[in-house]
Coordinates of C-alpha atoms in Angstrom, one line a residue:
Chain A
M656 CA 166.9 92.8 -39.6
Q657 CA 166.0 94.8 -42.7
R658 CA 164.4 98.2 -42.2
K659 CA 162.1 97.5 -45.1
E660 CA 160.7 94.4 -43.4
C661 CA 160.0 96.5 -40.3
L662 CA 158.1 99.0 -42.4
R663 CA 156.2 96.2 -44.1
A664 CA 155.2 94.7 -40.7
V665 CA 153.6 97.9 -39.5
Y666 CA 152.4 99.3 -42.7
P667 CA 148.6 98.8 -41.9
Q668 CA 149.2 100.9 -38.7
L669 CA 151.2 103.6 -40.6
E670 CA 148.2 103.9 -42.9
Q671 CA 146.1 105.0 -39.9
S672 CA 148.7 107.5 -38.5
L673 CA 150.3 110.7 -39.6
V674 CA 153.9 109.6 -40.6
V675 CA 156.9 111.8 -40.8
T676 CA 160.1 110.3 -42.1
I677 CA 163.7 111.4 -42.5
M678 CA 165.5 111.5 -45.9
G679 CA 167.3 108.6 -47.5
A680 CA 166.5 104.9 -47.2
V681 CA 163.4 105.1 -45.0
A682 CA 161.7 107.6 -47.4
V683 CA 162.5 105.5 -50.4
E684 CA 161.5 102.3 -48.8
L685 CA 158.2 103.6 -47.4
Q686 CA 157.3 105.0 -50.8
G687 CA 158.1 101.7 -52.3
L688 CA 155.5 100.0 -50.1
G689 CA 153.0 102.6 -51.2
H690 CA 152.7 106.3 -50.7
R691 CA 149.8 107.7 -48.8
P692 CA 148.6 111.3 -48.3
N693 CA 149.3 111.0 -44.6
F694 CA 153.1 110.3 -45.2
F695 CA 155.5 113.2 -45.2
Y696 CA 159.2 112.7 -46.1
L697 CA 161.5 115.4 -44.8
Q698 CA 164.0 115.2 -47.6
H699 CA 166.6 117.5 -45.9
A700 CA 167.0 119.4 -42.6
M701 CA 168.6 116.4 -40.9
G702 CA 167.6 116.0 -37.3
L703 CA 164.3 117.9 -37.5
A704 CA 161.8 115.1 -38.4
S705 CA 161.2 114.6 -34.7
S706 CA 160.8 118.3 -34.1
L707 CA 158.3 118.4 -36.9
G708 CA 156.5 115.4 -35.5
L709 CA 156.4 117.2 -32.1
G710 CA 154.7 120.3 -33.6
L711 CA 152.3 118.1 -35.4
A712 CA 151.4 116.0 -32.3
L713 CA 150.8 119.2 -30.3
G714 CA 148.7 120.7 -33.0
L715 CA 146.6 117.6 -33.6
P716 CA 146.3 115.9 -30.2
E717 CA 143.5 113.5 -31.4
Q718 CA 145.8 112.0 -34.1
K719 CA 148.5 109.4 -33.8
V720 CA 151.8 110.8 -35.1
V721 CA 154.7 108.4 -36.0
V722 CA 158.2 109.7 -36.7
L723 CA 160.6 107.4 -38.5
D724 CA 164.0 108.8 -37.6
G725 CA 167.5 107.5 -38.1
D726 CA 170.7 107.3 -36.1
G727 CA 172.6 109.9 -38.1
S728 CA 169.7 112.3 -38.0
L729 CA 169.0 111.9 -34.3
L730 CA 172.7 112.4 -33.5
M731 CA 172.5 115.8 -35.2
N732 CA 169.7 116.9 -32.8
L733 CA 170.0 115.0 -29.5
G734 CA 168.3 118.0 -27.8
T735 CA 165.1 117.0 -29.5
L736 CA 164.8 114.1 -27.0
S737 CA 164.8 116.3 -23.9
T738 CA 162.5 118.8 -25.7
M739 CA 160.0 116.0 -26.6
A740 CA 160.2 114.7 -23.0
R741 CA 159.3 118.1 -21.6
S742 CA 156.0 118.1 -23.6
A743 CA 155.6 114.3 -23.7
P744 CA 152.7 114.3 -26.1
R745 CA 150.8 111.0 -25.6
N746 CA 150.1 110.7 -29.4
L747 CA 153.7 110.6 -30.6
V748 CA 155.7 107.5 -31.3
H749 CA 159.4 108.1 -32.2
V750 CA 161.0 105.2 -34.1
V751 CA 164.8 105.3 -34.7
F752 CA 166.2 103.0 -37.4
D753 CA 169.8 102.6 -36.2
N754 CA 171.9 101.2 -39.1
R755 CA 175.1 102.6 -37.6
S756 CA 175.8 104.5 -40.8
Y757 CA 175.3 107.8 -42.8
L758 CA 174.1 105.4 -45.5
S759 CA 172.6 107.9 -48.0
A760 CA 175.5 110.3 -47.5
G761 CA 178.2 107.8 -48.5
N762 CA 177.9 105.0 -45.9
S763 CA 180.3 106.3 -43.3
P764 CA 179.9 105.0 -39.7
T765 CA 178.0 107.0 -37.2
A766 CA 178.8 107.2 -33.5
T767 CA 176.4 104.3 -32.8
A768 CA 178.9 102.1 -34.7
A769 CA 181.4 103.2 -32.0
G770 CA 179.0 102.3 -29.2
A771 CA 176.7 105.3 -28.7
D772 CA 173.4 104.0 -27.2
L773 CA 170.4 106.0 -28.5
E774 CA 167.9 104.1 -26.4
G775 CA 170.0 104.9 -23.4
I776 CA 170.3 108.6 -24.4
A777 CA 166.5 108.8 -25.0
R778 CA 165.8 107.2 -21.5
A779 CA 168.3 109.5 -19.8
S780 CA 166.7 112.5 -21.6
G781 CA 163.4 111.8 -19.9
I782 CA 161.5 110.0 -22.7
P783 CA 158.8 108.2 -20.6
R784 CA 159.0 104.9 -22.5
T785 CA 161.8 103.5 -24.5
A786 CA 162.4 100.2 -26.2
S787 CA 164.7 98.5 -28.7
A788 CA 164.2 95.7 -31.2
R789 CA 166.5 93.3 -33.0
S790 CA 164.0 91.2 -34.9
V791 CA 161.0 92.1 -37.0
E792 CA 158.7 90.4 -34.5
E793 CA 160.2 92.3 -31.6
F794 CA 159.8 95.5 -33.6
R795 CA 156.2 94.9 -34.6
A796 CA 155.2 94.1 -31.0
A797 CA 157.0 97.1 -29.5
F798 CA 155.6 99.4 -32.2
L799 CA 152.0 98.3 -31.7
G800 CA 152.4 98.4 -28.0
A801 CA 153.7 102.0 -28.2
L802 CA 150.8 103.1 -30.5
D803 CA 148.2 101.5 -28.2
R804 CA 149.7 102.7 -24.9
G805 CA 149.3 106.4 -25.6
Q806 CA 152.6 107.4 -24.0
L807 CA 155.5 109.1 -25.7
T808 CA 157.9 106.3 -26.8
T809 CA 161.3 106.1 -28.5
L810 CA 161.8 102.8 -30.1
V811 CA 165.2 102.0 -31.5
A812 CA 165.2 99.4 -34.2
H813 CA 168.7 97.9 -34.9
V814 CA 168.7 97.3 -38.7
D815 CA 171.2 96.2 -41.3
T816 CA 173.4 98.7 -43.0
S817 CA 171.7 98.3 -46.4
G818 CA 169.2 100.3 -48.4
P819 CA 168.0 101.1 -51.9
S820 CA 170.2 101.8 -54.9
D821 CA 168.8 105.3 -55.5
W822 CA 167.5 108.1 -53.3
L823 CA 165.3 110.0 -55.7
T824 CA 161.6 109.1 -56.2
D825 CA 159.1 110.6 -58.5
L826 CA 157.2 112.4 -55.7
G827 CA 157.8 116.1 -55.8
L828 CA 158.8 117.7 -52.5
L829 CA 156.2 120.4 -52.7
E830 CA 153.6 118.0 -54.0
N831 CA 154.2 115.8 -50.9
R832 CA 154.1 118.9 -48.6
F833 CA 150.8 120.3 -49.8
Q834 CA 149.1 117.0 -50.0
F835 CA 150.2 116.2 -46.5
A836 CA 149.1 119.6 -45.1
R837 CA 145.7 119.3 -46.8
H838 CA 145.3 115.8 -45.4
C839 CA 146.2 117.0 -41.8
R840 CA 143.7 119.8 -42.0
S841 CA 141.0 117.6 -43.3
L842 CA 141.2 115.7 -40.0
V843 CA 140.4 118.8 -38.0
H844 CA 137.0 119.3 -39.5
R845 CA 135.8 115.7 -39.0
Chain B
M869 CA 168.2 148.3 -16.6
P870 CA 165.2 146.0 -16.2
V871 CA 163.2 144.4 -19.0
S872 CA 159.9 146.2 -19.7
Q873 CA 157.1 144.1 -18.2
A874 CA 154.5 146.3 -19.8
N875 CA 155.9 145.9 -23.3
S876 CA 156.5 142.2 -22.8
R877 CA 152.8 141.9 -22.0
L878 CA 151.9 143.8 -25.1
L879 CA 154.0 141.4 -27.1
Y880 CA 152.3 138.4 -25.6
Q881 CA 148.9 140.0 -26.2
A882 CA 149.7 140.8 -29.8
M883 CA 150.8 137.2 -30.4
K884 CA 147.7 135.7 -28.7
G885 CA 145.4 138.2 -30.4
C886 CA 146.7 137.1 -33.8
G887 CA 145.8 133.5 -33.0
V888 CA 149.3 132.2 -32.2
R889 CA 148.9 129.0 -30.1
I890 CA 152.2 127.1 -30.3
V891 CA 155.4 129.0 -29.4
S892 CA 158.9 127.5 -29.3
A893 CA 161.4 129.5 -27.3
L894 CA 164.9 129.5 -26.0
P895 CA 165.2 132.2 -23.4
E896 CA 167.7 135.0 -22.9
S897 CA 167.3 137.8 -20.4
W898 CA 165.1 140.1 -22.6
L899 CA 162.7 137.3 -23.4
V900 CA 162.1 135.8 -19.9
P901 CA 158.9 137.9 -19.1
V902 CA 157.1 137.2 -22.4
I903 CA 158.0 133.5 -22.2
G904 CA 156.6 133.4 -18.7
L905 CA 153.3 134.9 -19.8
I906 CA 153.0 132.3 -22.5
A907 CA 153.9 129.5 -20.1
A908 CA 151.1 130.7 -17.8
D909 CA 148.5 130.7 -20.5
A910 CA 146.5 127.5 -20.7
E911 CA 145.3 128.3 -24.2
M912 CA 148.9 128.5 -25.5
K913 CA 151.5 125.7 -25.8
L914 CA 155.0 126.7 -24.9
V915 CA 157.7 124.4 -26.2
Q916 CA 161.1 125.1 -24.5
V917 CA 163.7 123.9 -27.0
A918 CA 167.3 123.0 -26.4
K919 CA 168.5 124.7 -29.6
E920 CA 166.7 127.2 -31.8
E921 CA 166.7 125.1 -35.0
E922 CA 164.2 122.7 -33.4
G923 CA 161.7 125.6 -33.5
V924 CA 161.8 125.5 -37.3
G925 CA 160.7 121.9 -37.3
I926 CA 158.0 122.5 -34.6
S927 CA 156.6 125.4 -36.6
A928 CA 156.5 123.3 -39.7
G929 CA 154.5 120.6 -37.9
A930 CA 152.2 123.2 -36.4
H931 CA 151.6 124.7 -39.8
F932 CA 150.7 121.3 -41.2
A933 CA 148.3 120.9 -38.3
G934 CA 146.7 124.2 -39.2
V935 CA 147.8 125.9 -35.9
K936 CA 149.5 129.3 -35.9
S937 CA 152.9 129.3 -34.3
A938 CA 155.9 131.5 -33.5
M939 CA 159.5 131.3 -32.5
I940 CA 161.0 133.5 -29.7
I941 CA 164.8 133.5 -30.0
P942 CA 167.8 135.8 -29.5
N943 CA 169.7 136.8 -32.7
H944 CA 172.4 134.3 -32.0
G945 CA 169.7 131.7 -32.0
F946 CA 168.6 133.0 -35.4
L947 CA 172.2 132.3 -36.6
A948 CA 171.9 128.8 -35.2
A949 CA 168.7 128.2 -37.1
I950 CA 169.9 129.3 -40.5
N951 CA 170.4 125.9 -41.9
P952 CA 166.8 124.7 -41.2
I953 CA 165.4 128.1 -42.3
V954 CA 167.0 127.4 -45.7
S955 CA 166.7 123.6 -45.9
L956 CA 163.3 123.2 -44.3
A957 CA 161.3 126.5 -44.4
H958 CA 162.5 127.8 -47.8
L959 CA 162.7 124.4 -49.4
Y960 CA 159.2 123.4 -48.3
K961 CA 157.6 126.8 -48.2
I962 CA 156.9 126.9 -44.5
P963 CA 155.7 130.2 -42.9
L964 CA 157.7 131.1 -39.8
L965 CA 157.0 134.0 -37.5
M966 CA 160.3 134.7 -35.7
F967 CA 160.5 137.1 -32.8
I968 CA 164.2 137.9 -32.5
A969 CA 165.8 139.7 -29.6
Y970 CA 168.1 142.2 -31.4
R971 CA 171.0 142.1 -29.1
G972 CA 174.4 143.7 -29.8
T973 CA 173.2 147.0 -31.1
F974 CA 173.2 150.6 -29.8
G975 CA 172.6 150.6 -26.0
D976 CA 173.7 147.0 -25.4
P977 CA 176.4 147.0 -22.7
Y978 CA 177.5 143.4 -23.3
P979 CA 180.3 143.0 -25.8
W980 CA 179.7 139.3 -26.5
H981 CA 176.5 140.2 -28.3
T982 CA 178.2 142.7 -30.7
P983 CA 179.3 140.2 -33.5
G984 CA 175.8 138.8 -33.7
G985 CA 174.2 142.2 -33.7
T986 CA 176.4 143.3 -36.5
V987 CA 175.5 140.5 -38.9
T988 CA 171.8 140.0 -38.1
E989 CA 170.3 142.4 -40.7
P990 CA 172.8 141.5 -43.4
L991 CA 172.0 137.9 -43.0
L992 CA 168.2 138.5 -43.0
R993 CA 168.7 140.4 -46.3
T994 CA 170.9 137.7 -47.8
L995 CA 168.3 135.1 -46.9
R996 CA 165.6 137.4 -48.3
I997 CA 163.7 137.2 -45.1
P998 CA 161.3 140.2 -44.8
Y999 CA 161.8 141.9 -41.5
E1000 CA 160.5 144.8 -39.4
F1001 CA 161.5 146.3 -36.1
L1002 CA 159.4 146.2 -33.0
D1003 CA 160.6 149.4 -31.3
A1004 CA 157.5 151.1 -29.8
P1005 CA 154.3 150.0 -28.1
D1006 CA 152.0 151.9 -30.4
T1007 CA 153.0 150.2 -33.6
L1008 CA 153.7 146.7 -32.1
E1009 CA 150.3 145.0 -32.6
C1010 CA 149.9 146.3 -36.2
R1011 CA 153.4 145.0 -37.1
V1012 CA 152.9 141.6 -35.5
R1013 CA 149.6 141.2 -37.4
G1014 CA 151.2 142.3 -40.6
A1015 CA 154.2 139.9 -40.2
L1016 CA 151.9 136.9 -39.6
R1017 CA 149.7 137.9 -42.6
L1018 CA 152.7 138.1 -44.9
A1019 CA 154.2 134.8 -43.6
E1020 CA 150.9 132.9 -44.2
A1021 CA 150.3 134.5 -47.5
S1022 CA 153.8 134.0 -48.9
L1023 CA 154.5 130.7 -47.0
L1024 CA 157.9 132.2 -46.0
P1025 CA 159.8 133.0 -42.9
V1026 CA 159.5 136.6 -41.6
A1027 CA 161.3 138.2 -38.7
L1028 CA 160.4 140.9 -36.2
L1029 CA 163.5 142.4 -34.5
L1030 CA 162.8 143.3 -30.9
K1031 CA 164.8 146.4 -30.2
H1032 CA 166.4 147.6 -27.0
E1033 CA 164.1 150.6 -26.7
L1034 CA 161.0 148.3 -26.7
M1035 CA 162.4 145.6 -24.4
M1036 CA 164.1 147.6 -21.7
E1037 CA 162.7 150.1 -19.3
A1038 CA 163.8 153.7 -20.2

């Protein structure tokens, strides 16, 4: 299963949500499908996309927030799972693309290549709903279910270890940051 | 020597009075009363993190949402959060209001706090993080208000160091 195909399958729903991604392949591939003012790509600070999504979900409880995380990033901040579980915002969907590799940092294997089970860790951390997907159809169904259900969900998508040929895009970091913040705040006054 | 309940309440009131509504925290003994007051306030959201660096991400998300936030951490937690302070808050111009228990300085009987106490201010200066002390009840509210105003105006992290003489009963 290609991560890019998963993103394509749920792109219409992402357009309706506040989306926070990690650095690397997911940021490049989502921008490749079409950047939107409601997409924020956290291009560093590995591990904190889910923390940022938590702050956003608590600050804007009427909005759906989607975090697109990765195995290497989540392994750097496993405590985020128990922290999210303690607050359990109903408007947060946490997707983890597990490609078993630090792909954008030289393609070395992560602990999931050695058997670490992120869905199991999420469940044991108290995340109320967890799922995993191995096909695009499974992913799409699980993602739409999580969005509709209104319950904090961690969805682990097992994807191929492949990605784009370059990690830079023409979207400036601060341009993305201010555009995203302006978009979020425009939602408050509606 | 017990923690000052009166000054913990002043700290909580100053934060709330400035409009802070989301607070991430990782407790240590000086911080337990103020964290308890926030937890009991239905108008504030307390996020109890497992490690202080999560608080930088939470504050970034809160800022995007237009909600004022703060971090309440011990100075060893500030050390733990340095990477995201640089690679998230500085990189993306995120305001952070950090309340840091200034352990390991004059009056602290516990030797394990001393190394962190010694490097806290040099690190704040190296990171060019503006900071001020909270050391007396009469200047507390004014300094909290000023710190938040600077953080929001400059879009930078700022720190308030909670000193022994404020946090402990005389």
